[in-house]
C-alpha cells in the first residue's frame, strides 16, 4: 500500500477520533515518559531482524471530554539488527479516551503523524551505510495508553505504540527500508490547567 495513502488515512482517522474538540471543559497536562523500543528496518531489499533500544522524552496533552490531543518531544533509538539510528521525534497525536467507573482507570486510543530528525547512527551491517541515512523521517503512530490520576493530581500510566515509517530511512536507492518500531513506555504526568 502507498505510504502517502497511509499518511492520509492517519490524518482522517485522527480527525474522526476527536469530535469533541472545542466542546465542554478541558484539562492541560504535561509529564515525562521513557522505556524501550523494538525496531526493524523493513520494506526494501534490506530487511533486518529486530533490535532493542531506549526512548525518553516529555509530553503535553489536552483532554476535552472524550478527545485527547498530544504533542511529544522524544529521543528514540531505531534501526535494526546491527544498525542503530538515534532520532529526536515530535509526534502529534489525537484520539479518544474513556474512563472506568471502578478504580478510575483511563484508556486512550490514538493515532497521528510524527516527524523525526536524525541525531546519530552506528552500523555494522554491510549494506547499511550511516552516510546514507536520511536526516529526517515521517511516521504514522498508532497506540494505546492506560493510566490513572492519583488523588494528588498526578498521572501514572503505560503507553504502547507502533510507529510505521512513512519515509525511507536511507537515501541510496538499493536500500529502501523504513523504520518499523514498537514503543513500550511508562509515563508520569501532572495537571497544569483545568477548566469547566
PDB file of C-alpha atoms in Angstrom:
ATOM      1  CA  UNK A   1       0.000   0.000   0.000  1.00  0.00           C
ATOM      2  CA  UNK A   2       1.243   3.500  -0.862  1.00  0.00           C
ATOM      3  CA  UNK A   3       2.748   5.283   2.157  1.00  0.00           C
ATOM      4  CA  UNK A   4       1.101   8.559   1.135  1.00  0.00           C
ATOM      5  CA  UNK A   5      -2.279   6.818   1.276  1.00  0.00           C
ATOM      6  CA  UNK A   6      -1.440   5.521   4.766  1.00  0.00           C
ATOM      7  CA  UNK A   7      -0.449   9.028   5.901  1.00  0.00           C
ATOM      8  CA  UNK A   8      -3.704  10.487   4.592  1.00  0.00           C
ATOM      9  CA  UNK A   9      -5.645   7.708   6.313  1.00  0.00           C
ATOM     10  CA  UNK A  10      -3.903   8.538   9.608  1.00  0.00           C
ATOM     11  CA  UNK A  11      -4.996  12.163   9.391  1.00  0.00           C
ATOM     12  CA  UNK A  12      -8.580  11.190   8.534  1.00  0.00           C
ATOM     13  CA  UNK A  13      -8.678   8.766  11.475  1.00  0.00           C
ATOM     14  CA  UNK A  14      -7.250  11.438  13.763  1.00  0.00           C
ATOM     15  CA  UNK A  15      -9.955  13.899  12.751  1.00  0.00           C
ATOM     16  CA  UNK A  16     -12.711  11.294  13.136  1.00  0.00           C
ATOM     17  CA  UNK A  17     -11.466  10.238  16.565  1.00  0.00           C
ATOM     18  CA  UNK A  18     -11.900  13.674  18.122  1.00  0.00           C
ATOM     19  CA  UNK A  19     -15.414  15.100  17.556  1.00  0.00           C
ATOM     20  CA  UNK A  20     -15.422  16.766  20.983  1.00  0.00           C
ATOM     21  CA  UNK A  21     -12.665  19.304  20.187  1.00  0.00           C
ATOM     22  CA  UNK A  22     -13.829  22.719  21.385  1.00  0.00           C
ATOM     23  CA  UNK A  23     -16.731  21.401  23.478  1.00  0.00           C
ATOM     24  CA  UNK A  24     -17.069  21.496  27.244  1.00  0.00           C
ATOM     25  CA  UNK A  25     -14.252  21.752  29.758  1.00  0.00           C
ATOM     26  CA  UNK A  26     -10.723  20.523  29.404  1.00  0.00           C
ATOM     27  CA  UNK A  27      -7.501  19.641  31.170  1.00  0.00           C
ATOM     28  CA  UNK A  28      -3.986  20.569  30.115  1.00  0.00           C
ATOM     29  CA  UNK A  29      -1.336  18.190  31.462  1.00  0.00           C
ATOM     30  CA  UNK A  30       2.376  17.594  30.994  1.00  0.00           C
ATOM     31  CA  UNK A  31       4.889  14.991  32.020  1.00  0.00           C
ATOM     32  CA  UNK A  32       7.765  12.696  31.189  1.00  0.00           C
ATOM     33  CA  UNK A  33       7.883   9.259  29.611  1.00  0.00           C
ATOM     34  CA  UNK A  34      10.505   6.637  28.987  1.00  0.00           C
ATOM     35  CA  UNK A  35      11.081   2.996  28.230  1.00  0.00           C
ATOM     36  CA  UNK A  36      12.176   0.652  25.457  1.00  0.00           C
ATOM     37  CA  UNK A  37      11.901   0.422  21.688  1.00  0.00           C
ATOM     38  CA  UNK A  38      11.923  -2.663  19.483  1.00  0.00           C
ATOM     39  CA  UNK A  39      12.672  -1.773  15.879  1.00  0.00           C
ATOM     40  CA  UNK A  40      13.397  -3.282  12.481  1.00  0.00           C
ATOM     41  CA  UNK A  41      14.228  -1.913   9.039  1.00  0.00           C
ATOM     42  CA  UNK A  42      11.796  -3.317   6.520  1.00  0.00           C
ATOM     43  CA  UNK A  43      10.328  -2.656   3.099  1.00  0.00           C
ATOM     44  CA  UNK A  44      13.158  -2.825   0.576  1.00  0.00           C
ATOM     45  CA  UNK A  45      15.892  -5.256  -0.362  1.00  0.00           C
ATOM     46  CA  UNK A  46      17.236  -4.902   3.192  1.00  0.00           C
ATOM     47  CA  UNK A  47      15.059  -6.422   5.911  1.00  0.00           C
ATOM     48  CA  UNK A  48      16.734  -6.651   9.304  1.00  0.00           C
ATOM     49  CA  UNK A  49      15.960  -8.531  12.458  1.00  0.00           C
ATOM     50  CA  UNK A  50      14.708  -6.581  15.456  1.00  0.00           C
ATOM     51  CA  UNK A  51      16.906  -4.616  17.852  1.00  0.00           C
ATOM     52  CA  UNK A  52      16.084  -3.269  21.305  1.00  0.00           C
ATOM     53  CA  UNK A  53      16.806   0.334  22.219  1.00  0.00           C
ATOM     54  CA  UNK A  54      15.730   3.106  24.542  1.00  0.00           C
ATOM     55  CA  UNK A  55      13.432   6.121  24.449  1.00  0.00           C
ATOM     56  CA  UNK A  56      12.781   9.069  26.772  1.00  0.00           C
ATOM     57  CA  UNK A  57      11.042  12.410  26.479  1.00  0.00           C
ATOM     58  CA  UNK A  58       8.300  14.779  27.550  1.00  0.00           C
ATOM     59  CA  UNK A  59       4.662  15.264  26.587  1.00  0.00           C
ATOM     60  CA  UNK A  60       1.955  17.926  26.631  1.00  0.00           C
ATOM     61  CA  UNK A  61      -1.679  16.780  26.405  1.00  0.00           C
ATOM     62  CA  UNK A  62      -5.082  18.445  26.235  1.00  0.00           C
ATOM     63  CA  UNK A  63      -8.164  16.412  27.245  1.00  0.00           C
ATOM     64  CA  UNK A  64     -11.548  17.731  26.182  1.00  0.00           C
ATOM     65  CA  UNK A  65     -14.476  15.457  27.058  1.00  0.00           C
ATOM     66  CA  UNK A  66     -13.637  12.228  25.209  1.00  0.00           C
ATOM     67  CA  UNK A  67     -10.882  13.575  22.962  1.00  0.00           C
ATOM     68  CA  UNK A  68      -7.183  13.787  23.803  1.00  0.00           C
ATOM     69  CA  UNK A  69      -4.633  15.812  21.821  1.00  0.00           C
ATOM     70  CA  UNK A  70      -0.949  15.233  22.486  1.00  0.00           C
ATOM     71  CA  UNK A  71       2.446  16.599  21.480  1.00  0.00           C
ATOM     72  CA  UNK A  72       5.706  14.889  22.431  1.00  0.00           C
ATOM     73  CA  UNK A  73       9.443  15.513  22.173  1.00  0.00           C
ATOM     74  CA  UNK A  74      11.378  12.231  22.419  1.00  0.00           C
ATOM     75  CA  UNK A  75      14.820  10.774  21.973  1.00  0.00           C
ATOM     76  CA  UNK A  76      14.361   7.317  20.424  1.00  0.00           C
ATOM     77  CA  UNK A  77      16.622   4.557  19.146  1.00  0.00           C
ATOM     78  CA  UNK A  78      15.517   2.818  15.957  1.00  0.00           C
ATOM     79  CA  UNK A  79      17.116   0.792  13.169  1.00  0.00           C
ATOM     80  CA  UNK A  80      17.554  -2.944  13.046  1.00  0.00           C
ATOM     81  CA  UNK A  81      19.981  -5.677  13.992  1.00  0.00           C
ATOM     82  CA  UNK A  82      23.485  -4.261  13.541  1.00  0.00           C
ATOM     83  CA  UNK A  83      22.248  -0.711  12.869  1.00  0.00           C
ATOM     84  CA  UNK A  84      21.316   1.885  15.477  1.00  0.00           C
ATOM     85  CA  UNK A  85      19.828   5.241  14.470  1.00  0.00           C
ATOM     86  CA  UNK A  86      19.053   7.809  17.178  1.00  0.00           C
ATOM     87  CA  UNK A  87      16.310  10.353  16.468  1.00  0.00           C
ATOM     88  CA  UNK A  88      14.712  13.387  18.086  1.00  0.00           C
ATOM     89  CA  UNK A  89      10.996  12.833  17.460  1.00  0.00           C
ATOM     90  CA  UNK A  90       7.973  15.131  17.551  1.00  0.00           C
ATOM     91  CA  UNK A  91       4.730  13.108  17.328  1.00  0.00           C
ATOM     92  CA  UNK A  92       1.404  14.978  17.176  1.00  0.00           C
ATOM     93  CA  UNK A  93      -1.408  12.640  18.225  1.00  0.00           C
ATOM     94  CA  UNK A  94      -5.160  12.752  18.678  1.00  0.00           C
ATOM     95  CA  UNK A  95      -7.553  10.127  19.909  1.00  0.00           C
ATOM     96  CA  UNK A  96     -10.437   9.158  22.101  1.00  0.00           C
ATOM     97  CA  UNK A  97     -10.325   8.444  25.806  1.00  0.00           C
ATOM     98  CA  UNK A  98     -12.670   6.720  28.238  1.00  0.00           C
ATOM     99  CA  UNK A  99     -12.636   6.174  31.998  1.00  0.00           C
ATOM    100  CA  UNK A 100     -13.860   3.249  34.040  1.00  0.00           C
ATOM    101  CA  UNK A 101     -16.194   3.866  36.946  1.00  0.00           C
ATOM    102  CA  UNK A 102     -14.324   1.316  39.062  1.00  0.00           C
ATOM    103  CA  UNK A 103     -10.797   2.351  40.004  1.00  0.00           C
ATOM    104  CA  UNK A 104     -10.685   5.420  37.768  1.00  0.00           C
ATOM    105  CA  UNK A 105      -8.559   3.806  35.035  1.00  0.00           C
ATOM    106  CA  UNK A 106      -8.314   5.829  31.835  1.00  0.00           C
ATOM    107  CA  UNK A 107      -7.875   4.320  28.375  1.00  0.00           C
ATOM    108  CA  UNK A 108      -6.809   6.280  25.307  1.00  0.00           C
ATOM    109  CA  UNK A 109      -6.615   5.034  21.716  1.00  0.00           C
ATOM    110  CA  UNK A 110      -4.760   7.395  19.411  1.00  0.00           C
ATOM    111  CA  UNK A 111      -3.120   7.998  16.056  1.00  0.00           C
ATOM    112  CA  UNK A 112      -1.489  10.948  14.345  1.00  0.00           C
ATOM    113  CA  UNK A 113       1.649  11.959  12.498  1.00  0.00           C
ATOM    114  CA  UNK A 114       5.292  12.008  13.612  1.00  0.00           C
ATOM    115  CA  UNK A 115       8.343  13.938  12.462  1.00  0.00           C
ATOM    116  CA  UNK A 116      11.893  12.962  13.483  1.00  0.00           C
ATOM    117  CA  UNK A 117      15.371  14.412  12.984  1.00  0.00           C
ATOM    118  CA  UNK A 118      18.392  12.090  12.926  1.00  0.00           C
ATOM    119  CA  UNK A 119      20.844  12.603  15.796  1.00  0.00           C
ATOM    120  CA  UNK A 120      23.395   9.827  15.183  1.00  0.00           C
ATOM    121  CA  UNK A 121      23.952   6.466  13.546  1.00  0.00           C
ATOM    122  CA  UNK A 122      26.180   3.425  14.018  1.00  0.00           C
ATOM    123  CA  UNK A 123      26.059   0.414  11.719  1.00  0.00           C
ATOM    124  CA  UNK A 124      27.851  -2.899  11.435  1.00  0.00           C
ATOM    125  CA  UNK A 125      25.643  -4.000   8.527  1.00  0.00           C
ATOM    126  CA  UNK A 126      27.495  -4.196   5.212  1.00  0.00           C
ATOM    127  CA  UNK A 127      24.651  -2.764   3.100  1.00  0.00           C
ATOM    128  CA  UNK A 128      23.560  -0.043   5.553  1.00  0.00           C
ATOM    129  CA  UNK A 129      25.948   2.910   5.498  1.00  0.00           C
ATOM    130  CA  UNK A 130      25.284   5.652   8.059  1.00  0.00           C
ATOM    131  CA  UNK A 131      26.248   8.281   5.467  1.00  0.00           C
ATOM    132  CA  UNK A 132      23.091   7.272   3.572  1.00  0.00           C
ATOM    133  CA  UNK A 133      20.655   7.739   6.477  1.00  0.00           C
ATOM    134  CA  UNK A 134      18.112  10.474   5.764  1.00  0.00           C
ATOM    135  CA  UNK A 135      18.292  13.470   8.096  1.00  0.00           C
ATOM    136  CA  UNK A 136      14.507  13.438   8.659  1.00  0.00           C
ATOM    137  CA  UNK A 137      11.798  10.823   8.942  1.00  0.00           C
ATOM    138  CA  UNK A 138       7.980  10.856   8.869  1.00  0.00           C
ATOM    139  CA  UNK A 139       5.959   8.187  10.656  1.00  0.00           C
ATOM    140  CA  UNK A 140       2.408   7.111  11.485  1.00  0.00           C
ATOM    141  CA  UNK A 141       1.988   6.381  15.230  1.00  0.00           C
ATOM    142  CA  UNK A 142      -0.850   4.170  16.473  1.00  0.00           C
ATOM    143  CA  UNK A 143      -1.096   3.460  20.180  1.00  0.00           C
ATOM    144  CA  UNK A 144      -2.949   2.849  23.413  1.00  0.00           C
ATOM    145  CA  UNK A 145      -2.406   4.343  26.867  1.00  0.00           C
ATOM    146  CA  UNK A 146      -3.687   3.061  30.188  1.00  0.00           C
ATOM    147  CA  UNK A 147      -3.364   5.406  33.131  1.00  0.00           C
ATOM    148  CA  UNK A 148      -4.742   6.595  36.439  1.00  0.00           C
ATOM    149  CA  UNK A 149      -4.926  10.001  38.103  1.00  0.00           C
ATOM    150  CA  UNK A 150      -3.974   9.914  41.775  1.00  0.00           C
ATOM    151  CA  UNK A 151      -5.784  11.929  44.432  1.00  0.00           C
ATOM    152  CA  UNK A 152      -2.840  14.354  44.365  1.00  0.00           C
ATOM    153  CA  UNK A 153      -3.408  15.175  40.689  1.00  0.00           C
ATOM    154  CA  UNK A 154      -0.593  13.013  39.310  1.00  0.00           C
ATOM    155  CA  UNK A 155      -0.911  10.715  36.285  1.00  0.00           C
ATOM    156  CA  UNK A 156       0.768   7.305  36.199  1.00  0.00           C
ATOM    157  CA  UNK A 157       0.410   5.212  33.072  1.00  0.00           C
ATOM    158  CA  UNK A 158       1.659   2.770  30.477  1.00  0.00           C
ATOM    159  CA  UNK A 159       1.876   3.544  26.752  1.00  0.00           C
ATOM    160  CA  UNK A 160       2.281   1.006  23.931  1.00  0.00           C
ATOM    161  CA  UNK A 161       2.750   2.404  20.421  1.00  0.00           C
ATOM    162  CA  UNK A 162       3.553   1.145  16.944  1.00  0.00           C
ATOM    163  CA  UNK A 163       5.261   3.588  14.555  1.00  0.00           C
ATOM    164  CA  UNK A 164       5.034   2.804  10.848  1.00  0.00           C
ATOM    165  CA  UNK A 165       7.663   4.680   8.817  1.00  0.00           C
ATOM    166  CA  UNK A 166       6.144   6.794   6.061  1.00  0.00           C
ATOM    167  CA  UNK A 167       9.513   7.806   4.621  1.00  0.00           C
ATOM    168  CA  UNK A 168      12.586   5.786   3.732  1.00  0.00           C
ATOM    169  CA  UNK A 169      15.321   5.660   6.360  1.00  0.00           C
ATOM    170  CA  UNK A 170      18.101   5.592   3.747  1.00  0.00           C
ATOM    171  CA  UNK A 171      18.701   7.739   0.655  1.00  0.00           C
ATOM    172  CA  UNK A 172      20.502   5.217  -1.543  1.00  0.00           C
ATOM    173  CA  UNK A 173      18.115   3.529  -3.961  1.00  0.00           C
ATOM    174  CA  UNK A 174      19.294  -0.014  -3.276  1.00  0.00           C
ATOM    175  CA  UNK A 175      18.499   0.072   0.435  1.00  0.00           C
ATOM    176  CA  UNK A 176      14.973   1.463   0.587  1.00  0.00           C
ATOM    177  CA  UNK A 177      13.805   0.429   4.055  1.00  0.00           C
ATOM    178  CA  UNK A 178      11.561   2.088   6.630  1.00  0.00           C
ATOM    179  CA  UNK A 179      11.757   2.004  10.422  1.00  0.00           C
ATOM    180  CA  UNK A 180       9.001  -0.061  11.996  1.00  0.00           C
ATOM    181  CA  UNK A 181       9.165   0.489  15.721  1.00  0.00           C
ATOM    182  CA  UNK A 182       7.321  -0.621  18.845  1.00  0.00           C
ATOM    183  CA  UNK A 183       7.475   1.622  21.947  1.00  0.00           C
ATOM    184  CA  UNK A 184       6.869   0.357  25.496  1.00  0.00           C
ATOM    185  CA  UNK A 185       6.859   3.327  27.883  1.00  0.00           C
ATOM    186  CA  UNK A 186       5.940   4.394  31.388  1.00  0.00           C
ATOM    187  CA  UNK A 187       4.586   7.912  31.810  1.00  0.00           C
ATOM    188  CA  UNK A 188       4.316  10.299  34.749  1.00  0.00           C
ATOM    189  CA  UNK A 189       2.318  13.492  34.446  1.00  0.00           C
ATOM    190  CA  UNK A 190       0.674  16.338  36.300  1.00  0.00           C
ATOM    191  CA  UNK A 191      -2.233  18.702  35.608  1.00  0.00           C
ATOM    192  CA  UNK A 192      -1.217  22.215  34.554  1.00  0.00           C
ATOM    193  CA  UNK A 193      -4.666  23.749  33.966  1.00  0.00           C
ATOM    194  CA  UNK A 194      -8.253  22.621  34.320  1.00  0.00           C
ATOM    195  CA  UNK A 195     -11.448  24.462  33.361  1.00  0.00           C
ATOM    196  CA  UNK A 196     -15.116  23.572  33.165  1.00  0.00           C
TER     197      UNK A 196
END
